């Protein structure tokens, strides 16, 4: 009976050795899971705070967009006034020129017909008193008309000088509004990028910690299965003990020895499995941490590349005062397609044809042409001969020209510095100067927007193959 008790004690000890490490391992996973829950909870609170900040940022973004629209509207109004002022100046210059020709003609007539030009000569050379009166009145009328013309000429020249000064002041206002618009747009882009990066970082951290928790949860479930199996084996062994009490002492000792050996092997195997599981767990954690670090590095590089693409999307703004384009610019040679370069300088593309992020938010995400870089006043030339169907000012295209070509295509030249040098209905040839490069309309810097379409303001195609760029 004493030996039977020793057998029972050894059996319980052996099975307890098997169950205890597994139970401790499960408790360890419980602690790790609890730690992960705390990390996730903290991150979720941070996420909620970030969401609140995101809502505030969205309000700021909306406010900035309103400011951008307001500045763009002011800029468009100033440019419209500038265009009207330029037209007034042109009309006044033409009137002054015609009046000067009239004054010179009248001066020649007086010198030719009234050799000495005096009223006394007119009276002396008259055959009668009536003829003298008529000549006197005629000469006085000519002199009075000349005096009135000279007075009006002086007034018009003074008005011309006033309008030119006003034009210069409005040009300064336009440049100021353009700089303000670009600053607001850069602020809008930076605010959106900062907002998106912050939210992405928090969401990535939460996803990482949840994955880690799931891993610990699975490892805990495996440990719990092993512990339940050990407890089940212990319960079965207790039943065997009741049956063994009726067996002979020799058999009991033999069974006790065998059970002790098996229990020791089971304990050693359990410890070995626990050690292997811990080693595998550490190795897996290291691999996951390495993969996560590589993933975060790749995401950071992608975000940096995206930010660089948005920042470099627009051409640099030119702040010098635009001048009237010269009309003797050399004509670029036509390509094999029959289309010549619209600029006498080299073509530098700042924004290609196709989808893009709209810098102002006013023209959509489809870019219907190609933007070329250049300085204010650079001559813009017709890429192909045709008939002008539009020439004027538009809130988005600014000062612009649209040409219809004999083959059915239309070409577009936008954001000119001032009113075009051609009018609707004019026939133009390839290389003819249409105006100077500027930044009027929906524009953030001096450039030429060049477009080609199959119908008026629709059916736009990529001009790059036609120009060979």
GROMACS .gro file of C-alpha atoms in nm:
model
  469
    1UNK     CA    1   0.000   0.000   0.000
    2UNK     CA    2   0.289   0.237   0.076
    3UNK     CA    3   0.442   0.163  -0.263
    4UNK     CA    4   0.105   0.232  -0.430
    5UNK     CA    5   0.094   0.576  -0.265
    6UNK     CA    6   0.445   0.642  -0.385
    7UNK     CA    7   0.333   0.550  -0.739
    8UNK     CA    8   0.039   0.788  -0.719
    9UNK     CA    9   0.256   1.071  -0.592
   10UNK     CA   10   0.511   1.017  -0.866
   11UNK     CA   11   0.241   1.012  -1.132
   12UNK     CA   12   0.080   1.331  -1.007
   13UNK     CA   13   0.420   1.497  -0.988
   14UNK     CA   14   0.511   1.396  -1.340
   15UNK     CA   15   0.183   1.516  -1.491
   16UNK     CA   16   0.198   1.836  -1.289
   17UNK     CA   17   0.544   1.902  -1.434
   18UNK     CA   18   0.387   1.870  -1.777
   19UNK     CA   19   0.092   2.102  -1.711
   20UNK     CA   20   0.271   2.370  -1.506
   21UNK     CA   21   0.507   2.506  -1.778
   22UNK     CA   22   0.221   2.516  -2.027
   23UNK     CA   23   0.001   2.702  -1.778
   24UNK     CA   24   0.281   2.949  -1.710
   25UNK     CA   25   0.334   2.995  -2.084
   26UNK     CA   26  -0.038   3.067  -2.132
   27UNK     CA   27  -0.021   3.324  -1.850
   28UNK     CA   28   0.278   3.484  -2.020
   29UNK     CA   29   0.081   3.517  -2.344
   30UNK     CA   30  -0.211   3.666  -2.148
   31UNK     CA   31   0.023   3.935  -2.020
   32UNK     CA   32   0.159   4.003  -2.369
   33UNK     CA   33  -0.194   4.024  -2.509
   34UNK     CA   34  -0.290   4.264  -2.229
   35UNK     CA   35   0.013   4.477  -2.314
   36UNK     CA   36  -0.088   4.479  -2.683
   37UNK     CA   37  -0.445   4.575  -2.588
   38UNK     CA   38  -0.306   4.873  -2.397
   39UNK     CA   39  -0.090   4.975  -2.694
   40UNK     CA   40  -0.387   4.943  -2.929
   41UNK     CA   41  -0.609   5.139  -2.689
   42UNK     CA   42  -0.350   5.416  -2.665
   43UNK     CA   43  -0.313   5.426  -3.044
   44UNK     CA   44  -0.689   5.431  -3.090
   45UNK     CA   45  -0.711   5.730  -2.858
   46UNK     CA   46  -0.435   5.892  -3.062
   47UNK     CA   47  -0.627   5.801  -3.378
   48UNK     CA   48  -0.941   5.966  -3.241
   49UNK     CA   49  -0.736   6.274  -3.159
   50UNK     CA   50  -0.593   6.265  -3.513
   51UNK     CA   51  -0.943   6.234  -3.656
   52UNK     CA   52  -1.044   6.543  -3.458
   53UNK     CA   53  -0.737   6.720  -3.592
   54UNK     CA   54  -0.827   6.593  -3.939
   55UNK     CA   55  -1.171   6.753  -3.910
   56UNK     CA   56  -1.007   7.078  -3.804
   57UNK     CA   57  -0.760   7.052  -4.091
   58UNK     CA   58  -1.045   6.994  -4.336
   59UNK     CA   59  -1.204   7.315  -4.213
   60UNK     CA   60  -0.872   7.492  -4.265
   61UNK     CA   61  -0.845   7.341  -4.613
   62UNK     CA   62  -1.194   7.462  -4.697
   63UNK     CA   63  -1.104   7.809  -4.572
   64UNK     CA   64  -0.786   7.813  -4.781
   65UNK     CA   65  -0.981   7.698  -5.088
   66UNK     CA   66  -1.224   7.986  -5.037
   67UNK     CA   67  -0.932   8.226  -5.011
   68UNK     CA   68  -0.781   8.081  -5.329
   69UNK     CA   69  -1.110   8.129  -5.515
   70UNK     CA   70  -1.139   8.484  -5.385
   71UNK     CA   71  -0.783   8.571  -5.488
   72UNK     CA   72  -0.835   8.411  -5.831
   73UNK     CA   73  -1.153   8.616  -5.877
   74UNK     CA   74  -0.972   8.939  -5.781
   75UNK     CA   75  -0.685   8.852  -6.014
   76UNK     CA   76  -0.927   8.783  -6.300
   77UNK     CA   77  -1.105   9.116  -6.243
   78UNK     CA   78  -0.776   9.305  -6.249
   79UNK     CA   79  -0.670   9.128  -6.567
   80UNK     CA   80  -1.004   9.210  -6.732
   81UNK     CA   81  -0.960   9.575  -6.637
   82UNK     CA   82  -0.604   9.561  -6.770
   83UNK     CA   83  -0.727   9.416  -7.099
   84UNK     CA   84  -0.994   9.688  -7.132
   85UNK     CA   85  -0.737   9.954  -7.043
   86UNK     CA   86  -0.500   9.822  -7.311
   87UNK     CA   87  -0.779   9.850  -7.568
   88UNK     CA   88  -0.853  10.211  -7.463
   89UNK     CA   89  -0.484  10.299  -7.492
   90UNK     CA   90  -0.473  10.149  -7.843
   91UNK     CA   91  -0.779  10.351  -7.953
   92UNK     CA   92  -0.637  10.673  -7.803
   93UNK     CA   93  -0.299  10.616  -7.971
   94UNK     CA   94  -0.473  10.570  -8.306
   95UNK     CA   95  -0.674  10.893  -8.259
   96UNK     CA   96  -0.359  11.089  -8.170
   97UNK     CA   97  -0.174  10.952  -8.471
   98UNK     CA   98  -0.458  11.039  -8.711
   99UNK     CA   99  -0.492  11.388  -8.561
  100UNK     CA  100  -0.119  11.452  -8.600
  101UNK     CA  101  -0.147  11.358  -8.967
  102UNK     CA  102  -0.442  11.598  -9.002
  103UNK     CA  103  -0.247  11.882  -8.835
  104UNK     CA  104   0.052  11.828  -9.064
  105UNK     CA  105  -0.180  11.823  -9.369
  106UNK     CA  106  -0.351  12.148  -9.266
  107UNK     CA  107  -0.014  12.312  -9.209
  108UNK     CA  108   0.095  12.218  -9.559
  109UNK     CA  109  -0.235  12.346  -9.705
  110UNK     CA  110  -0.195  12.684  -9.536
  111UNK     CA  111   0.163  12.722  -9.654
  112UNK     CA  112   0.071  12.619 -10.011
  113UNK     CA  113  -0.249  12.811 -10.060
  114UNK     CA  114  -0.183  13.116  -9.840
  115UNK     CA  115   0.178  13.176  -9.927
  116UNK     CA  116   0.220  13.467  -9.686
  117UNK     CA  117  -0.082  13.338  -9.495
  118UNK     CA  118  -0.192  13.672  -9.352
  119UNK     CA  119  -0.535  13.832  -9.345
  120UNK     CA  120  -0.384  14.157  -9.483
  121UNK     CA  121  -0.264  13.979  -9.799
  122UNK     CA  122  -0.607  13.831  -9.842
  123UNK     CA  123  -0.772  14.179  -9.828
  124UNK     CA  124  -0.520  14.352 -10.055
  125UNK     CA  125  -0.538  14.088 -10.326
  126UNK     CA  126  -0.919  14.083 -10.326
  127UNK     CA  127  -1.102  14.239 -10.624
  128UNK     CA  128  -1.400  14.351 -10.413
  129UNK     CA  129  -1.498  14.409 -10.056
  130UNK     CA  130  -1.715  14.095 -10.051
  131UNK     CA  131  -1.424  13.879 -10.173
  132UNK     CA  132  -1.198  14.025  -9.901
  133UNK     CA  133  -1.452  13.937  -9.632
  134UNK     CA  134  -1.481  13.579  -9.758
  135UNK     CA  135  -1.102  13.526  -9.763
  136UNK     CA  136  -1.068  13.678  -9.419
  137UNK     CA  137  -1.334  13.445  -9.276
  138UNK     CA  138  -1.175  13.139  -9.447
  139UNK     CA  139  -0.827  13.207  -9.309
  140UNK     CA  140  -0.966  13.276  -8.960
  141UNK     CA  141  -1.168  12.952  -8.972
  142UNK     CA  142  -0.857  12.748  -9.064
  143UNK     CA  143  -0.653  12.906  -8.785
  144UNK     CA  144  -0.932  12.853  -8.529
  145UNK     CA  145  -0.976  12.486  -8.633
  146UNK     CA  146  -0.602  12.424  -8.606
  147UNK     CA  147  -0.598  12.578  -8.259
  148UNK     CA  148  -0.890  12.355  -8.146
  149UNK     CA  149  -0.719  12.047  -8.289
  150UNK     CA  150  -0.396  12.130  -8.107
  151UNK     CA  151  -0.584  12.180  -7.780
  152UNK     CA  152  -0.765  11.843  -7.821
  153UNK     CA  153  -0.431  11.679  -7.916
  154UNK     CA  154  -0.273  11.810  -7.593
  155UNK     CA  155  -0.568  11.679  -7.385
  156UNK     CA  156  -0.556  11.334  -7.550
  157UNK     CA  157  -0.181  11.304  -7.493
  158UNK     CA  158  -0.231  11.390  -7.126
  159UNK     CA  159  -0.511  11.130  -7.105
  160UNK     CA  160  -0.281  10.876  -7.276
  161UNK     CA  161  -0.009  10.937  -7.018
  162UNK     CA  162  -0.265  10.897  -6.738
  163UNK     CA  163  -0.394  10.567  -6.882
  164UNK     CA  164  -0.041  10.432  -6.926
  165UNK     CA  165   0.037  10.508  -6.561
  166UNK     CA  166  -0.289  10.339  -6.456
  167UNK     CA  167  -0.197  10.037  -6.671
  168UNK     CA  168   0.139  10.013  -6.496
  169UNK     CA  169  -0.028  10.028  -6.154
  170UNK     CA  170  -0.279   9.759  -6.250
  171UNK     CA  171   0.006   9.543  -6.376
  172UNK     CA  172   0.168   9.569  -6.033
  173UNK     CA  173  -0.164   9.469  -5.871
  174UNK     CA  174  -0.192   9.167  -6.104
  175UNK     CA  175   0.161   9.051  -6.017
  176UNK     CA  176   0.086   9.091  -5.646
  177UNK     CA  177  -0.239   8.892  -5.677
  178UNK     CA  178  -0.059   8.621  -5.874
  179UNK     CA  179   0.207   8.584  -5.601
  180UNK     CA  180  -0.064   8.574  -5.333
  181UNK     CA  181  -0.255   8.305  -5.527
  182UNK     CA  182   0.055   8.086  -5.558
  183UNK     CA  183   0.131   8.120  -5.185
  184UNK     CA  184  -0.225   8.017  -5.094
  185UNK     CA  185  -0.211   7.718  -5.329
  186UNK     CA  186   0.121   7.599  -5.182
  187UNK     CA  187  -0.028   7.628  -4.834
  188UNK     CA  188  -0.329   7.420  -4.948
  189UNK     CA  189  -0.111   7.142  -5.093
  190UNK     CA  190   0.117   7.130  -4.787
  191UNK     CA  191  -0.181   7.117  -4.549
  192UNK     CA  192  -0.338   6.826  -4.739
  193UNK     CA  193  -0.007   6.634  -4.748
  194UNK     CA  194   0.059   6.682  -4.376
  195UNK     CA  195  -0.292   6.566  -4.295
  196UNK     CA  196  -0.269   6.250  -4.506
  197UNK     CA  197   0.080   6.153  -4.379
  198UNK     CA  198  -0.023   6.182  -4.015
  199UNK     CA  199  -0.339   5.973  -4.057
  200UNK     CA  200  -0.147   5.707  -4.255
  201UNK     CA  201   0.119   5.678  -3.984
  202UNK     CA  202  -0.137   5.625  -3.709
  203UNK     CA  203  -0.336   5.371  -3.911
  204UNK     CA  204  -0.020   5.179  -3.998
  205UNK     CA  205   0.080   5.166  -3.629
  206UNK     CA  206  -0.264   5.038  -3.525
  207UNK     CA  207  -0.257   4.770  -3.797
  208UNK     CA  208   0.091   4.659  -3.683
  209UNK     CA  209  -0.007   4.631  -3.316
  210UNK     CA  210  -0.327   4.442  -3.402
  211UNK     CA  211  -0.128   4.194  -3.610
  212UNK     CA  212   0.107   4.144  -3.315
  213UNK     CA  213  -0.188   4.085  -3.084
  214UNK     CA  214  -0.335   3.827  -3.322
  215UNK     CA  215  -0.003   3.644  -3.326
  216UNK     CA  216   0.009   3.631  -2.944
  217UNK     CA  217  -0.354   3.521  -2.937
  218UNK     CA  218  -0.281   3.225  -3.166
  219UNK     CA  219   0.023   3.127  -2.962
  220UNK     CA  220  -0.187   3.142  -2.645
  221UNK     CA  221  -0.453   2.919  -2.801
  222UNK     CA  222  -0.186   2.661  -2.891
  223UNK     CA  223  -0.047   2.670  -2.536
  224UNK     CA  224  -0.399   2.636  -2.394
  225UNK     CA  225  -0.463   2.328  -2.609
  226UNK     CA  226  -0.148   2.164  -2.478
  227UNK     CA  227  -0.242   2.250  -2.119
  228UNK     CA  228  -0.591   2.104  -2.160
  229UNK     CA  229  -0.440   1.791  -2.309
  230UNK     CA  230  -0.209   1.758  -2.006
  231UNK     CA  231  -0.500   1.808  -1.765
  232UNK     CA  232  -0.702   1.549  -1.950
  233UNK     CA  233  -0.416   1.305  -1.926
  234UNK     CA  234  -0.394   1.374  -1.550
  235UNK     CA  235  -0.762   1.300  -1.504
  236UNK     CA  236  -0.733   0.975  -1.695
  237UNK     CA  237  -0.436   0.878  -1.485
  238UNK     CA  238  -0.633   0.931  -1.167
  239UNK     CA  239  -0.892   0.685  -1.291
  240UNK     CA  240  -0.622   0.434  -1.361
  241UNK     CA  241  -0.498   0.479  -1.005
  242UNK     CA  242  -0.833   0.358  -0.872
  243UNK     CA  243  -0.813   0.048  -1.084
  244UNK     CA  244  -0.447  -0.008  -0.992
  245UNK     CA  245  -0.529  -0.031  -0.621
  246UNK     CA  246  -0.671  -0.381  -0.678
  247UNK     CA  247  -0.359  -0.504  -0.858
  248UNK     CA  248  -0.070  -0.670  -0.706
  249UNK     CA  249   0.202  -0.469  -0.539
  250UNK     CA  250   0.463  -0.591  -0.785
  251UNK     CA  251   0.255  -0.482  -1.078
  252UNK     CA  252   0.193  -0.149  -0.903
  253UNK     CA  253   0.564  -0.087  -0.858
  254UNK     CA  254   0.632  -0.182  -1.219
  255UNK     CA  255   0.358   0.046  -1.343
  256UNK     CA  256   0.472   0.322  -1.110
  257UNK     CA  257   0.826   0.304  -1.246
  258UNK     CA  258   0.701   0.301  -1.603
  259UNK     CA  259   0.464   0.590  -1.538
  260UNK     CA  260   0.741   0.791  -1.374
  261UNK     CA  261   0.967   0.739  -1.671
  262UNK     CA  262   0.694   0.836  -1.913
  263UNK     CA  263   0.610   1.139  -1.701
  264UNK     CA  264   0.972   1.251  -1.700
  265UNK     CA  265   0.992   1.208  -2.077
  266UNK     CA  266   0.669   1.399  -2.118
  267UNK     CA  267   0.798   1.679  -1.894
  268UNK     CA  268   1.127   1.696  -2.088
  269UNK     CA  269   0.939   1.695  -2.420
  270UNK     CA  270   0.707   1.966  -2.295
  271UNK     CA  271   0.998   2.179  -2.184
  272UNK     CA  272   1.173   2.120  -2.516
  273UNK     CA  273   0.859   2.213  -2.709
  274UNK     CA  274   0.815   2.523  -2.493
  275UNK     CA  275   1.176   2.624  -2.558
  276UNK     CA  276   1.137   2.562  -2.933
  277UNK     CA  277   0.812   2.759  -2.935
  278UNK     CA  278   0.979   3.050  -2.756
  279UNK     CA  279   1.277   3.042  -2.997
  280UNK     CA  280   1.046   3.025  -3.298
  281UNK     CA  281   0.839   3.306  -3.152
  282UNK     CA  282   1.145   3.528  -3.109
  283UNK     CA  283   1.267   3.450  -3.459
  284UNK     CA  284   0.923   3.525  -3.605
  285UNK     CA  285   0.903   3.853  -3.409
  286UNK     CA  286   1.244   3.958  -3.546
  287UNK     CA  287   1.141   3.873  -3.902
  288UNK     CA  288   0.812   4.062  -3.865
  289UNK     CA  289   0.992   4.364  -3.717
  290UNK     CA  290   1.239   4.361  -4.009
  291UNK     CA  291   0.961   4.335  -4.266
  292UNK     CA  292   0.767   4.613  -4.092
  293UNK     CA  293   1.073   4.841  -4.092
  294UNK     CA  294   1.124   4.775  -4.465
  295UNK     CA  295   0.757   4.844  -4.530
  296UNK     CA  296   0.762   5.175  -4.338
  297UNK     CA  297   1.081   5.280  -4.520
  298UNK     CA  298   0.921   5.205  -4.859
  299UNK     CA  299   0.602   5.393  -4.765
  300UNK     CA  300   0.808   5.693  -4.651
  301UNK     CA  301   0.996   5.696  -4.984
  302UNK     CA  302   0.670   5.675  -5.179
  303UNK     CA  303   0.517   5.961  -4.978
  304UNK     CA  304   0.832   6.168  -5.032
  305UNK     CA  305   0.817   6.103  -5.407
  306UNK     CA  306   0.446   6.198  -5.415
  307UNK     CA  307   0.516   6.522  -5.224
  308UNK     CA  308   0.803   6.605  -5.466
  309UNK     CA  309   0.574   6.543  -5.766
  310UNK     CA  310   0.305   6.787  -5.630
  311UNK     CA  311   0.568   7.051  -5.542
  312UNK     CA  312   0.732   7.036  -5.890
  313UNK     CA  313   0.400   7.021  -6.080
  314UNK     CA  314   0.386   7.394  -6.160
  315UNK     CA  315   0.641   7.608  -6.347
  316UNK     CA  316   0.826   7.883  -6.156
  317UNK     CA  317   0.646   8.215  -6.158
  318UNK     CA  318   0.813   8.503  -6.340
  319UNK     CA  319   0.775   8.835  -6.153
  320UNK     CA  320   0.933   9.072  -6.407
  321UNK     CA  321   0.705   9.317  -6.588
  322UNK     CA  322   0.585   9.167  -6.918
  323UNK     CA  323   0.670   9.355  -7.236
  324UNK     CA  324   0.507   9.366  -7.576
  325UNK     CA  325   0.623   9.065  -7.782
  326UNK     CA  326   0.845   9.136  -8.081
  327UNK     CA  327   0.707   9.063  -8.425
  328UNK     CA  328   1.036   8.966  -8.590
  329UNK     CA  329   1.091   8.640  -8.397
  330UNK     CA  330   1.239   8.363  -8.607
  331UNK     CA  331   0.987   8.105  -8.726
  332UNK     CA  332   1.054   7.746  -8.603
  333UNK     CA  333   1.067   7.478  -8.870
  334UNK     CA  334   0.759   7.260  -8.910
  335UNK     CA  335   0.775   6.892  -8.810
  336UNK     CA  336   0.690   6.604  -9.041
  337UNK     CA  337   0.329   6.633  -8.918
  338UNK     CA  338   0.307   6.990  -9.052
  339UNK     CA  339   0.292   7.151  -8.705
  340UNK     CA  340   0.562   7.402  -8.606
  341UNK     CA  341   0.672   7.499  -8.256
  342UNK     CA  342   0.452   7.775  -8.106
  343UNK     CA  343   0.763   7.933  -7.949
  344UNK     CA  344   1.093   8.055  -8.099
  345UNK     CA  345   1.276   7.928  -7.788
  346UNK     CA  346   1.332   7.563  -7.697
  347UNK     CA  347   1.023   7.377  -7.575
  348UNK     CA  348   1.045   7.298  -7.201
  349UNK     CA  349   0.740   7.100  -7.078
  350UNK     CA  350   0.626   7.190  -6.725
  351UNK     CA  351   0.297   6.997  -6.730
  352UNK     CA  352   0.215   6.728  -6.992
  353UNK     CA  353  -0.119   6.630  -7.146
  354UNK     CA  354  -0.347   6.400  -6.944
  355UNK     CA  355  -0.452   6.342  -6.581
  356UNK     CA  356  -0.288   6.560  -6.315
  357UNK     CA  357  -0.355   6.730  -5.983
  358UNK     CA  358  -0.511   7.068  -6.058
  359UNK     CA  359  -0.297   7.341  -5.890
  360UNK     CA  360  -0.594   7.576  -5.835
  361UNK     CA  361  -0.889   7.335  -5.800
  362UNK     CA  362  -1.080   7.534  -6.066
  363UNK     CA  363  -1.010   7.334  -6.385
  364UNK     CA  364  -1.054   6.969  -6.292
  365UNK     CA  365  -0.798   6.688  -6.300
  366UNK     CA  366  -0.773   6.646  -6.681
  367UNK     CA  367  -0.508   6.864  -6.848
  368UNK     CA  368  -0.626   6.923  -7.207
  369UNK     CA  369  -0.295   7.056  -7.339
  370UNK     CA  370   0.077   7.100  -7.273
  371UNK     CA  371   0.230   7.379  -7.061
  372UNK     CA  372   0.560   7.524  -7.191
  373UNK     CA  373   0.797   7.737  -6.979
  374UNK     CA  374   0.926   8.081  -7.079
  375UNK     CA  375   0.961   8.443  -6.970
  376UNK     CA  376   0.700   8.719  -6.980
  377UNK     CA  377   0.659   8.867  -7.328
  378UNK     CA  378   0.816   8.572  -7.515
  379UNK     CA  379   0.651   8.574  -7.863
  380UNK     CA  380   0.378   8.314  -7.918
  381UNK     CA  381   0.337   8.207  -8.282
  382UNK     CA  382   0.075   8.017  -8.478
  383UNK     CA  383   0.182   7.652  -8.500
  384UNK     CA  384  -0.008   7.613  -8.828
  385UNK     CA  385  -0.193   7.836  -9.074
  386UNK     CA  386  -0.568   7.888  -9.040
  387UNK     CA  387  -0.850   8.124  -8.940
  388UNK     CA  388  -0.888   8.287  -8.595
  389UNK     CA  389  -1.224   8.184  -8.442
  390UNK     CA  390  -1.165   8.325  -8.091
  391UNK     CA  391  -0.943   8.608  -7.966
  392UNK     CA  392  -1.002   8.784  -7.635
  393UNK     CA  393  -1.016   8.739  -7.260
  394UNK     CA  394  -1.164   8.446  -7.059
  395UNK     CA  395  -1.158   8.399  -6.679
  396UNK     CA  396  -0.979   8.064  -6.713
  397UNK     CA  397  -0.785   8.089  -7.043
  398UNK     CA  398  -0.696   8.456  -6.983
  399UNK     CA  399  -0.598   8.643  -7.300
  400UNK     CA  400  -0.611   8.369  -7.562
  401UNK     CA  401  -0.643   8.280  -7.933
  402UNK     CA  402  -0.814   7.981  -8.098
  403UNK     CA  403  -0.730   7.897  -8.463
  404UNK     CA  404  -0.930   7.666  -8.692
  405UNK     CA  405  -0.711   7.485  -8.947
  406UNK     CA  406  -0.813   7.359  -9.293
  407UNK     CA  407  -0.767   6.994  -9.188
  408UNK     CA  408  -1.040   7.031  -8.920
  409UNK     CA  409  -0.810   7.067  -8.617
  410UNK     CA  410  -0.822   7.359  -8.371
  411UNK     CA  411  -0.517   7.497  -8.188
  412UNK     CA  412  -0.529   7.692  -7.857
  413UNK     CA  413  -0.285   7.953  -7.719
  414UNK     CA  414  -0.369   8.063  -7.360
  415UNK     CA  415  -0.259   8.295  -7.074
  416UNK     CA  416  -0.111   8.571  -7.298
  417UNK     CA  417   0.032   8.875  -7.123
  418UNK     CA  418  -0.209   9.118  -7.298
  419UNK     CA  419  -0.482   9.132  -7.562
  420UNK     CA  420  -0.396   8.921  -7.873
  421UNK     CA  421  -0.247   9.094  -8.178
  422UNK     CA  422  -0.500   8.921  -8.410
  423UNK     CA  423  -0.879   8.935  -8.425
  424UNK     CA  424  -1.164   8.695  -8.498
  425UNK     CA  425  -1.187   8.619  -8.870
  426UNK     CA  426  -0.820   8.694  -8.937
  427UNK     CA  427  -0.625   8.454  -9.158
  428UNK     CA  428  -0.290   8.368  -9.001
  429UNK     CA  429   0.008   8.177  -9.135
  430UNK     CA  430   0.240   7.939  -8.949
  431UNK     CA  431   0.493   8.138  -8.746
  432UNK     CA  432   0.280   8.456  -8.729
  433UNK     CA  433   0.305   8.624  -8.385
  434UNK     CA  434  -0.023   8.608  -8.194
  435UNK     CA  435   0.084   8.771  -7.864
  436UNK     CA  436   0.329   8.742  -7.573
  437UNK     CA  437   0.364   8.478  -7.303
  438UNK     CA  438   0.205   8.571  -6.967
  439UNK     CA  439   0.006   8.436  -6.671
  440UNK     CA  440  -0.347   8.575  -6.717
  441UNK     CA  441  -0.656   8.370  -6.623
  442UNK     CA  442  -0.638   8.051  -6.417
  443UNK     CA  443  -0.257   8.048  -6.398
  444UNK     CA  444   0.006   8.044  -6.122
  445UNK     CA  445   0.310   8.142  -6.331
  446UNK     CA  446   0.423   8.263  -6.673
  447UNK     CA  447   0.372   7.985  -6.931
  448UNK     CA  448   0.201   7.894  -7.260
  449UNK     CA  449  -0.086   7.645  -7.251
  450UNK     CA  450  -0.091   7.492  -7.602
  451UNK     CA  451  -0.380   7.263  -7.699
  452UNK     CA  452  -0.512   7.079  -8.006
  453UNK     CA  453  -0.867   6.945  -8.056
  454UNK     CA  454  -1.090   6.795  -8.323
  455UNK     CA  455  -1.383   7.026  -8.239
  456UNK     CA  456  -1.415   7.369  -8.081
  457UNK     CA  457  -1.344   7.325  -7.705
  458UNK     CA  458  -1.395   6.947  -7.722
  459UNK     CA  459  -1.221   6.636  -7.850
  460UNK     CA  460  -0.877   6.739  -7.720
  461UNK     CA  461  -0.580   6.526  -7.828
  462UNK     CA  462  -0.220   6.507  -7.709
  463UNK     CA  463  -0.017   6.773  -7.901
  464UNK     CA  464   0.320   6.617  -7.807
  465UNK     CA  465   0.345   6.377  -8.109
  466UNK     CA  466   0.247   6.662  -8.346
  467UNK     CA  467   0.529   6.884  -8.213
  468UNK     CA  468   0.780   6.601  -8.177
  469UNK     CA  469   0.826   6.646  -7.799
   0.00000   0.00000   0.00000
